[in-house]
């Protein structure tokens, strides 16, 4: 049991358990709402257990398999900064912080986004539930529509009184007991439930849809229904094939990097948004039938977290392909694989060229570790020298001479270099997922000067800083390297 899960003296229910309960409840709700999601989960579990049993994935440097079947991310879309502020307080109860800023106006969508997720490794291990959270940018709309949209959004309450009072209690007392936590999960879940009754007239809905379908999805309903839940699969190509064989209508391709020996970042694909029946209020009070497309199912395969240099190379190789072919072209994956031949595909080169973040694991058997260390000449001086250099300047961990030392220690069986799993999202992939599920309507182009990043705007609404994922991976690498070296030096 990890220490966060020990009962505290206040008798608080652990935050990791509130998040786990919430993720399970959300998954259960979505299974009932969207039966295709259950089919997807079945195929994911089938593939994951096949691969875990066959040991085929050990080559990939994946070390977080224990959490694999728990793993999900979801997505919601909010209408205003006020809603974001409330939702941020709600996710705080679940131990989820805003990490990373995604400006979707680069894809002509009127939203920008952040991801709420656990940050510490131990918490991610307990339950890595994440929510991709987008917020409407009304300033990108024409002024007349802008005013109408703001009015409709301002007139709805997405969080119940009871939920709000539990959030406040958590904030005041720094925790909730088990009974309050269970009530909180129940109340919080309601926010993300699907409601087939639209709050706006069919005419206004159509007007919004013609501007952009995300806009219609955000404005028309009582609250921010969850629009997809994404399990993590170990072989996404196999999943794509099996889902297609079942006759499920998948989007054209797999977003992100190509299939590789050592997976990097994130690969995602989805089944198309369902066409669902909705009801509009009529001016006379009767209801009118309509349909709405928003909810879909997505699957992802996670790989190694890239450094800024690695991400730069990724973007360069991807953009080269996107200039030549479209993602929906039949030779897209082939072209992608060809372009990515320039991206090293073994752990040693990835680390040497500082394209990835990594951690160290040290042989746990002290006697065998000692025996191995004794065989290395001048090991004691070498370790204390690199420890000093890291103390002076932590970026030393990315220097080729340091990596050489690590590789020689790995060769001697003293340590093992492991890659950190990427815990975040891809701006281009996210835009691709958004767009592949938009079937009608237009796009919203930012006007001159408006495409400027507005991370600050989001932070003001959140009343906290959005964490920089790179800093987080770097800190984790550093901490793991220091701890590993310390363990070794204690034996010398
Ligand atoms: C969010 C799309 C982004 C992902 O996995 O990149 C996303 C949305 O459609 O609201 O979930
Ligand atoms: Ni997603």
XYZ file of C-alpha atoms and ligand atoms in Angstrom:
504
model
C 0.000 0.000 0.000
C 1.429 3.385 -0.838
C 1.534 6.024 1.811
C -1.161 8.191 0.231
C -3.556 5.344 0.713
C -2.984 4.980 4.443
C -5.887 6.295 6.464
C -4.951 9.763 7.685
C -5.600 10.950 11.219
C -8.543 12.989 9.938
C -10.169 9.877 8.550
C -10.143 11.308 5.062
C -10.854 8.997 2.167
C -7.657 9.023 0.013
C -7.824 11.280 -3.036
C -6.456 8.483 -5.222
C -9.438 6.373 -4.181
C -11.924 9.172 -4.919
C -10.384 9.460 -8.399
C -10.486 5.682 -8.929
C -14.112 5.470 -7.813
C -14.989 8.363 -10.096
C -13.189 6.856 -13.109
C -14.947 3.520 -12.588
C -18.343 5.215 -12.213
C -17.745 7.295 -15.329
C -16.754 4.227 -17.338
C -19.876 2.402 -16.130
C -22.092 5.346 -17.094
C -20.549 5.625 -20.567
C -20.956 1.867 -21.128
C -24.663 2.268 -20.489
C -24.943 5.406 -22.613
C -22.827 4.184 -25.547
C -22.924 0.380 -25.915
C -20.234 0.485 -28.642
C -17.825 1.623 -25.935
C -18.362 -1.730 -24.196
C -17.445 -3.531 -27.449
C -14.321 -1.434 -27.629
C -13.375 -2.284 -24.036
C -13.847 -5.983 -24.772
C -11.465 -5.869 -27.730
C -8.938 -3.807 -25.748
C -8.917 -6.298 -22.882
C -8.634 -9.208 -25.258
C -5.595 -7.673 -26.981
C -3.925 -6.501 -23.773
C -4.132 -9.903 -22.137
C -2.932 -11.661 -25.307
C 0.136 -9.435 -25.434
C 0.911 -9.470 -21.733
C 0.796 -13.265 -21.794
C 3.014 -13.491 -24.859
C 5.701 -11.190 -23.379
C 6.028 -9.471 -26.743
C 5.958 -6.017 -25.256
C 8.943 -6.366 -22.932
C 11.197 -5.058 -25.716
C 9.384 -1.749 -25.821
C 10.582 -0.430 -22.458
C 7.015 -0.261 -21.073
C 7.203 -0.533 -17.297
C 3.779 0.580 -16.160
C 1.743 -2.459 -17.129
C 0.166 -2.816 -13.705
C -2.185 0.082 -14.404
C -2.978 -0.784 -18.019
C -6.539 -2.066 -17.654
C -7.522 0.823 -15.387
C -6.307 3.416 -17.776
C -8.718 5.872 -19.405
C -8.922 9.434 -20.524
C -12.071 11.357 -21.271
C -12.929 14.702 -22.832
C -15.346 17.500 -22.044
C -16.047 20.914 -23.569
C -17.005 23.901 -21.421
C -18.777 27.130 -22.264
C -17.068 29.755 -20.124
C -14.240 30.666 -17.789
C -16.628 30.463 -14.853
C -17.432 26.865 -15.755
C -13.727 26.108 -16.069
C -13.111 27.537 -12.632
C -15.768 25.285 -11.093
C -14.565 22.202 -12.942
C -10.991 22.894 -11.899
C -12.093 22.957 -8.242
C -13.937 19.690 -8.823
C -10.911 17.968 -10.366
C -8.792 19.250 -7.502
C -10.866 17.020 -5.201
C -9.918 14.110 -7.482
C -6.205 14.959 -7.271
C -6.056 16.190 -10.879
C -4.069 19.299 -11.846
C -4.057 21.243 -15.129
C -1.054 20.145 -17.213
C -0.159 21.487 -20.663
C -1.825 24.064 -22.889
C -3.335 23.156 -26.268
C -4.371 25.956 -28.603
C -6.897 24.442 -30.976
C -7.430 27.673 -32.901
C -4.431 26.510 -34.958
C -6.871 23.942 -36.328
C -9.593 26.587 -36.790
C -11.576 25.390 -33.782
C -13.002 27.984 -31.357
C -11.583 26.342 -28.212
C -8.412 26.028 -26.212
C -7.667 23.274 -23.782
C -5.740 21.865 -20.871
C -5.590 18.385 -19.375
C -6.477 17.602 -15.779
C -4.451 14.679 -14.519
C -2.537 13.343 -11.529
C 1.061 14.539 -11.589
C 3.125 12.441 -9.165
C 4.295 9.013 -10.332
C 2.780 7.218 -7.340
C -0.577 8.845 -8.013
C -0.434 8.054 -11.734
C 0.302 4.467 -10.796
C -2.761 4.258 -8.547
C -5.035 5.585 -11.259
C -3.921 7.720 -14.205
C -7.393 9.049 -15.091
C -7.163 12.207 -17.231
C -9.662 14.639 -18.713
C -8.947 16.658 -21.838
C -10.850 19.844 -21.072
C -11.656 22.418 -23.746
C -13.137 25.837 -23.184
C -15.003 27.915 -25.730
C -13.287 31.124 -26.860
C -16.312 33.329 -27.590
C -13.998 36.180 -28.662
C -13.356 34.227 -31.867
C -17.047 34.492 -32.819
C -18.821 37.400 -34.491
C -20.167 39.845 -31.943
C -23.876 39.134 -32.414
C -23.514 35.362 -32.012
C -21.012 35.940 -29.239
C -23.564 37.775 -27.098
C -26.279 35.164 -27.648
C -23.894 32.328 -26.831
C -22.679 34.013 -23.652
C -26.234 34.538 -22.496
C -27.233 30.896 -22.989
C -24.125 29.636 -21.206
C -24.501 32.086 -18.315
C -28.061 30.858 -17.734
C -27.074 27.257 -16.953
C -25.738 25.727 -13.755
C -23.521 22.732 -14.433
C -22.673 21.872 -10.805
C -25.407 21.028 -8.259
C -25.648 22.824 -4.902
C -24.753 19.621 -3.108
C -21.704 19.022 -5.278
C -20.541 22.589 -4.742
C -20.928 22.318 -0.989
C -18.829 19.121 -0.965
C -16.136 20.844 -3.058
C -16.122 23.728 -0.562
C -15.932 21.299 2.349
C -12.950 19.587 0.741
C -11.223 22.935 0.283
C -11.896 24.080 3.830
C -10.983 20.836 5.561
C -8.376 19.581 3.046
C -10.187 16.288 2.572
C -13.495 14.386 2.637
C -14.436 11.319 4.666
C -15.598 8.161 2.919
C -19.313 8.943 3.052
C -18.854 12.471 1.676
C -16.509 11.106 -0.997
C -19.102 8.616 -2.201
C -21.741 11.373 -2.305
C -19.301 13.597 -4.145
C -18.630 10.963 -6.830
C -22.373 10.493 -7.354
C -23.029 14.226 -7.655
C -19.973 14.908 -9.822
C -20.935 12.166 -12.248
C -24.241 13.907 -12.991
C -22.378 16.850 -14.542
C -21.087 14.641 -17.339
C -24.255 12.706 -18.089
C -25.849 12.886 -21.536
C -29.130 14.808 -21.830
C -31.132 14.428 -24.983
C -33.122 17.611 -24.372
C -31.557 20.644 -26.002
C -31.950 24.000 -24.243
C -31.991 26.094 -27.409
C -34.310 26.307 -30.397
C -33.722 24.160 -33.417
C -33.129 27.302 -35.464
C -30.372 28.549 -33.178
C -28.840 25.069 -33.009
C -28.646 24.975 -36.807
C -27.086 28.413 -36.881
C -24.405 27.331 -34.383
C -23.799 24.097 -36.258
C -23.171 25.980 -39.479
C -20.481 27.994 -37.707
C -18.857 24.992 -36.052
C -20.229 21.746 -34.671
C -18.212 22.021 -31.447
C -19.971 25.284 -30.792
C -23.385 23.617 -31.161
C -22.283 20.779 -28.886
C -21.109 23.172 -26.177
C -24.048 25.568 -26.224
C -27.087 23.377 -26.865
C -27.215 21.246 -23.719
C -27.635 21.391 -19.983
C -24.030 20.536 -19.253
C -20.682 19.259 -20.534
C -21.524 15.621 -21.314
C -18.499 13.369 -21.563
C -17.886 13.027 -25.300
C -15.548 10.022 -25.276
C -13.654 7.731 -22.948
C -10.421 6.229 -24.141
C -8.847 3.008 -22.896
C -5.166 2.252 -23.458
C -4.324 -0.661 -25.725
C -0.962 -2.347 -26.252
C -1.320 -2.872 -30.011
C -3.387 -0.225 -31.731
C -2.925 -1.570 -35.278
C -4.321 -4.912 -34.172
C -7.197 -3.142 -32.455
C -7.980 -1.104 -35.571
C -8.059 -4.288 -37.607
C -10.286 -6.185 -35.152
C -12.746 -3.319 -34.771
C -12.983 -2.930 -38.554
C -13.554 -6.688 -38.914
C -16.489 -6.349 -36.535
C -17.963 -3.850 -38.987
C -17.440 -0.836 -36.725
C -17.064 2.433 -38.576
C -13.562 3.607 -37.648
C -12.042 6.974 -38.573
C -9.647 6.936 -41.494
C -6.345 6.410 -39.774
C -4.257 6.194 -36.633
C -3.125 9.634 -35.460
C 0.357 10.341 -34.162
C 3.654 8.566 -34.885
C 3.839 5.359 -36.947
C 4.165 1.852 -35.537
C 7.674 1.394 -34.144
C 9.785 -1.031 -32.101
C 10.054 1.569 -29.355
C 6.749 3.440 -29.259
C 6.897 7.187 -28.711
C 4.322 9.745 -27.554
C 0.805 8.674 -28.329
C -1.063 6.954 -31.141
C -4.843 7.308 -31.259
C -7.780 6.231 -33.346
C -11.547 6.292 -32.868
C -14.898 5.038 -34.040
C -17.057 7.713 -35.564
C -19.423 9.885 -33.581
C -22.890 8.435 -33.186
C -25.897 10.117 -34.717
C -28.149 10.537 -31.700
C -31.726 11.610 -31.367
C -32.298 14.866 -29.478
C -35.353 16.965 -28.615
C -35.655 20.716 -29.100
C -38.043 22.907 -27.163
C -40.639 24.481 -29.450
C -41.685 28.082 -29.062
C -45.189 26.845 -28.178
C -43.790 24.426 -25.632
C -44.022 21.199 -27.639
C -40.832 19.389 -28.641
C -39.151 18.893 -31.965
C -37.062 15.959 -32.972
C -33.459 16.357 -34.148
C -30.152 14.530 -34.275
C -26.749 15.363 -32.883
C -23.283 13.958 -33.424
C -20.793 14.376 -30.628
C -20.064 11.199 -28.772
C -17.547 8.680 -29.968
C -15.094 6.050 -28.767
C -11.362 6.369 -28.919
C -8.390 4.126 -28.198
C -4.811 5.036 -27.542
C -1.398 3.467 -27.379
C 1.124 5.273 -25.187
C 4.870 5.405 -25.751
C 7.884 7.260 -24.431
C 7.819 10.923 -23.393
C 9.945 13.035 -25.763
C 12.242 15.907 -24.821
C 11.706 19.260 -26.622
C 14.407 18.112 -29.064
C 12.559 14.828 -29.627
C 9.245 16.620 -30.113
C 10.917 18.988 -32.584
C 12.108 16.045 -34.657
C 8.665 14.407 -34.387
C 6.932 17.548 -35.673
C 9.435 17.972 -38.494
C 9.007 14.391 -39.739
C 5.214 14.489 -39.385
C 4.852 17.828 -41.167
C 6.945 16.566 -44.070
C 4.375 13.826 -44.613
C 1.344 16.086 -44.133
C 2.562 18.378 -46.908
C 2.606 15.428 -49.307
C -0.435 13.343 -48.342
C -3.661 13.641 -46.378
C -4.308 11.559 -43.254
C -7.227 9.928 -45.027
C -5.113 8.782 -48.019
C -4.596 5.048 -48.224
C -0.789 5.371 -48.349
C -0.635 7.725 -45.335
C 0.710 5.210 -42.782
C 3.252 3.940 -45.277
C 4.561 7.461 -45.975
C 4.642 8.153 -42.275
C 6.709 5.054 -41.555
C 9.133 6.054 -44.294
C 9.589 9.558 -42.952
C 10.110 8.273 -39.399
C 13.049 6.121 -40.448
C 14.998 9.232 -39.452
C 13.791 8.851 -35.836
C 16.053 6.393 -33.941
C 14.238 3.267 -32.838
C 16.368 1.711 -30.096
C 16.632 2.780 -26.475
C 20.386 3.407 -26.665
C 20.231 5.865 -29.579
C 17.111 7.577 -28.258
C 18.871 8.243 -24.974
C 22.219 9.154 -26.564
C 20.588 11.730 -28.815
C 18.546 13.131 -25.884
C 15.258 12.530 -27.679
C 13.531 10.865 -24.696
C 13.199 11.139 -20.919
C 14.293 8.128 -18.922
C 14.657 6.774 -15.424
C 17.136 4.375 -13.838
C 16.392 1.173 -12.050
C 19.189 -0.316 -9.987
C 19.749 -4.027 -9.364
C 17.810 -4.692 -6.142
C 20.015 -7.597 -5.036
C 22.717 -5.806 -3.009
C 25.184 -8.711 -2.994
C 25.094 -9.188 -6.728
C 25.216 -5.414 -7.221
C 28.322 -5.174 -5.017
C 29.997 -7.980 -6.921
C 29.319 -6.260 -10.235
C 30.580 -2.905 -8.974
C 33.824 -4.419 -7.683
C 34.712 -5.461 -11.197
C 34.541 -1.874 -12.535
C 37.869 -0.032 -12.153
C 37.722 3.324 -10.314
C 33.958 3.117 -9.992
C 33.912 5.000 -6.719
C 35.673 8.086 -8.128
C 33.572 7.945 -11.267
C 30.252 7.881 -9.405
C 31.181 10.678 -7.032
C 32.441 12.768 -9.952
C 29.163 12.477 -11.860
C 27.169 13.104 -8.685
C 29.098 16.352 -8.209
C 28.615 17.409 -11.797
C 24.839 16.828 -11.527
C 24.731 18.819 -8.283
C 26.436 21.739 -10.024
C 24.299 21.618 -13.151
C 21.340 19.275 -13.498
C 21.355 19.519 -17.308
C 24.486 17.352 -17.120
C 22.105 14.357 -17.287
C 21.546 15.176 -20.965
C 25.280 15.394 -21.848
C 26.648 12.648 -24.130
C 29.535 11.916 -21.748
C 27.072 11.243 -18.925
C 24.946 9.008 -21.120
C 28.136 7.067 -22.036
C 28.756 6.364 -18.353
C 25.174 5.168 -17.895
C 25.392 2.915 -20.910
C 28.569 1.325 -19.578
C 26.897 0.806 -16.182
C 23.973 -0.795 -17.973
C 26.334 -3.059 -19.873
C 27.877 -4.126 -16.561
C 24.383 -5.060 -15.330
C 24.396 -2.438 -12.559
C 21.490 -0.344 -13.808
C 18.723 -0.487 -16.348
C 17.632 2.543 -18.360
C 13.837 2.752 -18.652
C 11.811 5.223 -20.693
C 9.174 7.417 -19.066
C 5.656 6.926 -20.378
C 4.152 9.956 -22.102
C 1.217 11.083 -19.925
C -0.032 13.959 -22.110
C -1.636 14.629 -25.503
C -0.722 15.727 -29.000
C -1.927 19.057 -30.324
C -1.960 17.792 -33.913
C -3.497 14.484 -32.937
C -6.078 16.185 -30.741
C -7.045 18.427 -33.633
C -7.219 15.358 -35.877
C -9.506 13.585 -33.418
C -11.716 16.656 -33.097
C -11.882 17.119 -36.850
C -12.402 13.507 -37.821
C -15.562 13.568 -35.755
C -16.890 16.815 -37.154
C -19.175 15.824 -39.969
C -20.976 19.006 -40.766
C -20.600 22.698 -40.208
C -17.733 25.075 -40.734
C -14.585 26.185 -39.020
C -13.844 29.303 -37.050
C -10.787 31.166 -38.259
C -8.966 33.310 -35.744
C -8.693 36.908 -36.889
C -5.322 38.633 -37.163
C -3.650 38.752 -33.788
C -6.229 36.461 -32.197
C -4.310 33.291 -32.784
C -1.895 34.413 -30.072
C -1.710 31.826 -27.372
C -3.977 32.621 -24.452
C -2.609 30.269 -21.839
C -2.722 33.240 -19.482
C -6.474 33.541 -20.008
C -6.956 29.946 -19.016
C -4.692 30.379 -15.997
C -6.682 33.396 -14.844
C -9.860 31.336 -14.989
C -8.186 28.442 -13.198
C -6.600 30.795 -10.670
C -3.539 28.583 -10.885
C -0.644 27.989 -13.245
C -0.847 25.295 -15.871
C 2.034 22.882 -15.272
C 4.643 22.462 -17.979
C 4.812 18.744 -18.844
C 8.453 18.958 -19.989
C 9.543 20.301 -16.603
C 7.695 17.488 -14.957
C 9.340 14.721 -17.008
C 12.731 16.364 -16.539
C 12.303 16.557 -12.757
C 11.284 12.918 -12.693
C 14.290 11.822 -14.744
C 16.598 13.784 -12.512
C 15.110 12.449 -9.277
C 15.351 8.864 -10.485
C 18.957 9.273 -11.678
C 20.012 10.878 -8.401
C 18.332 8.175 -6.328
C 19.953 5.434 -8.438
C 23.437 6.926 -8.119
C 22.932 7.391 -4.389
C 22.047 3.734 -3.993
C 25.215 2.749 -5.845
C 27.463 5.134 -3.959
C 26.157 3.801 -0.630
C 27.577 0.402 -1.557
C 31.036 1.643 -2.510
C -11.214 16.400 -27.324
C -10.309 15.832 -28.370
C -8.920 15.653 -27.827
C -7.475 13.589 -27.510
O -7.411 12.399 -27.134
O -6.563 14.116 -28.137
C -8.692 14.347 -27.184
C -12.653 16.604 -27.766
O -13.074 16.090 -28.813
O -13.362 17.296 -27.000
O -9.454 13.842 -26.424
Ni -9.273 11.725 -26.558
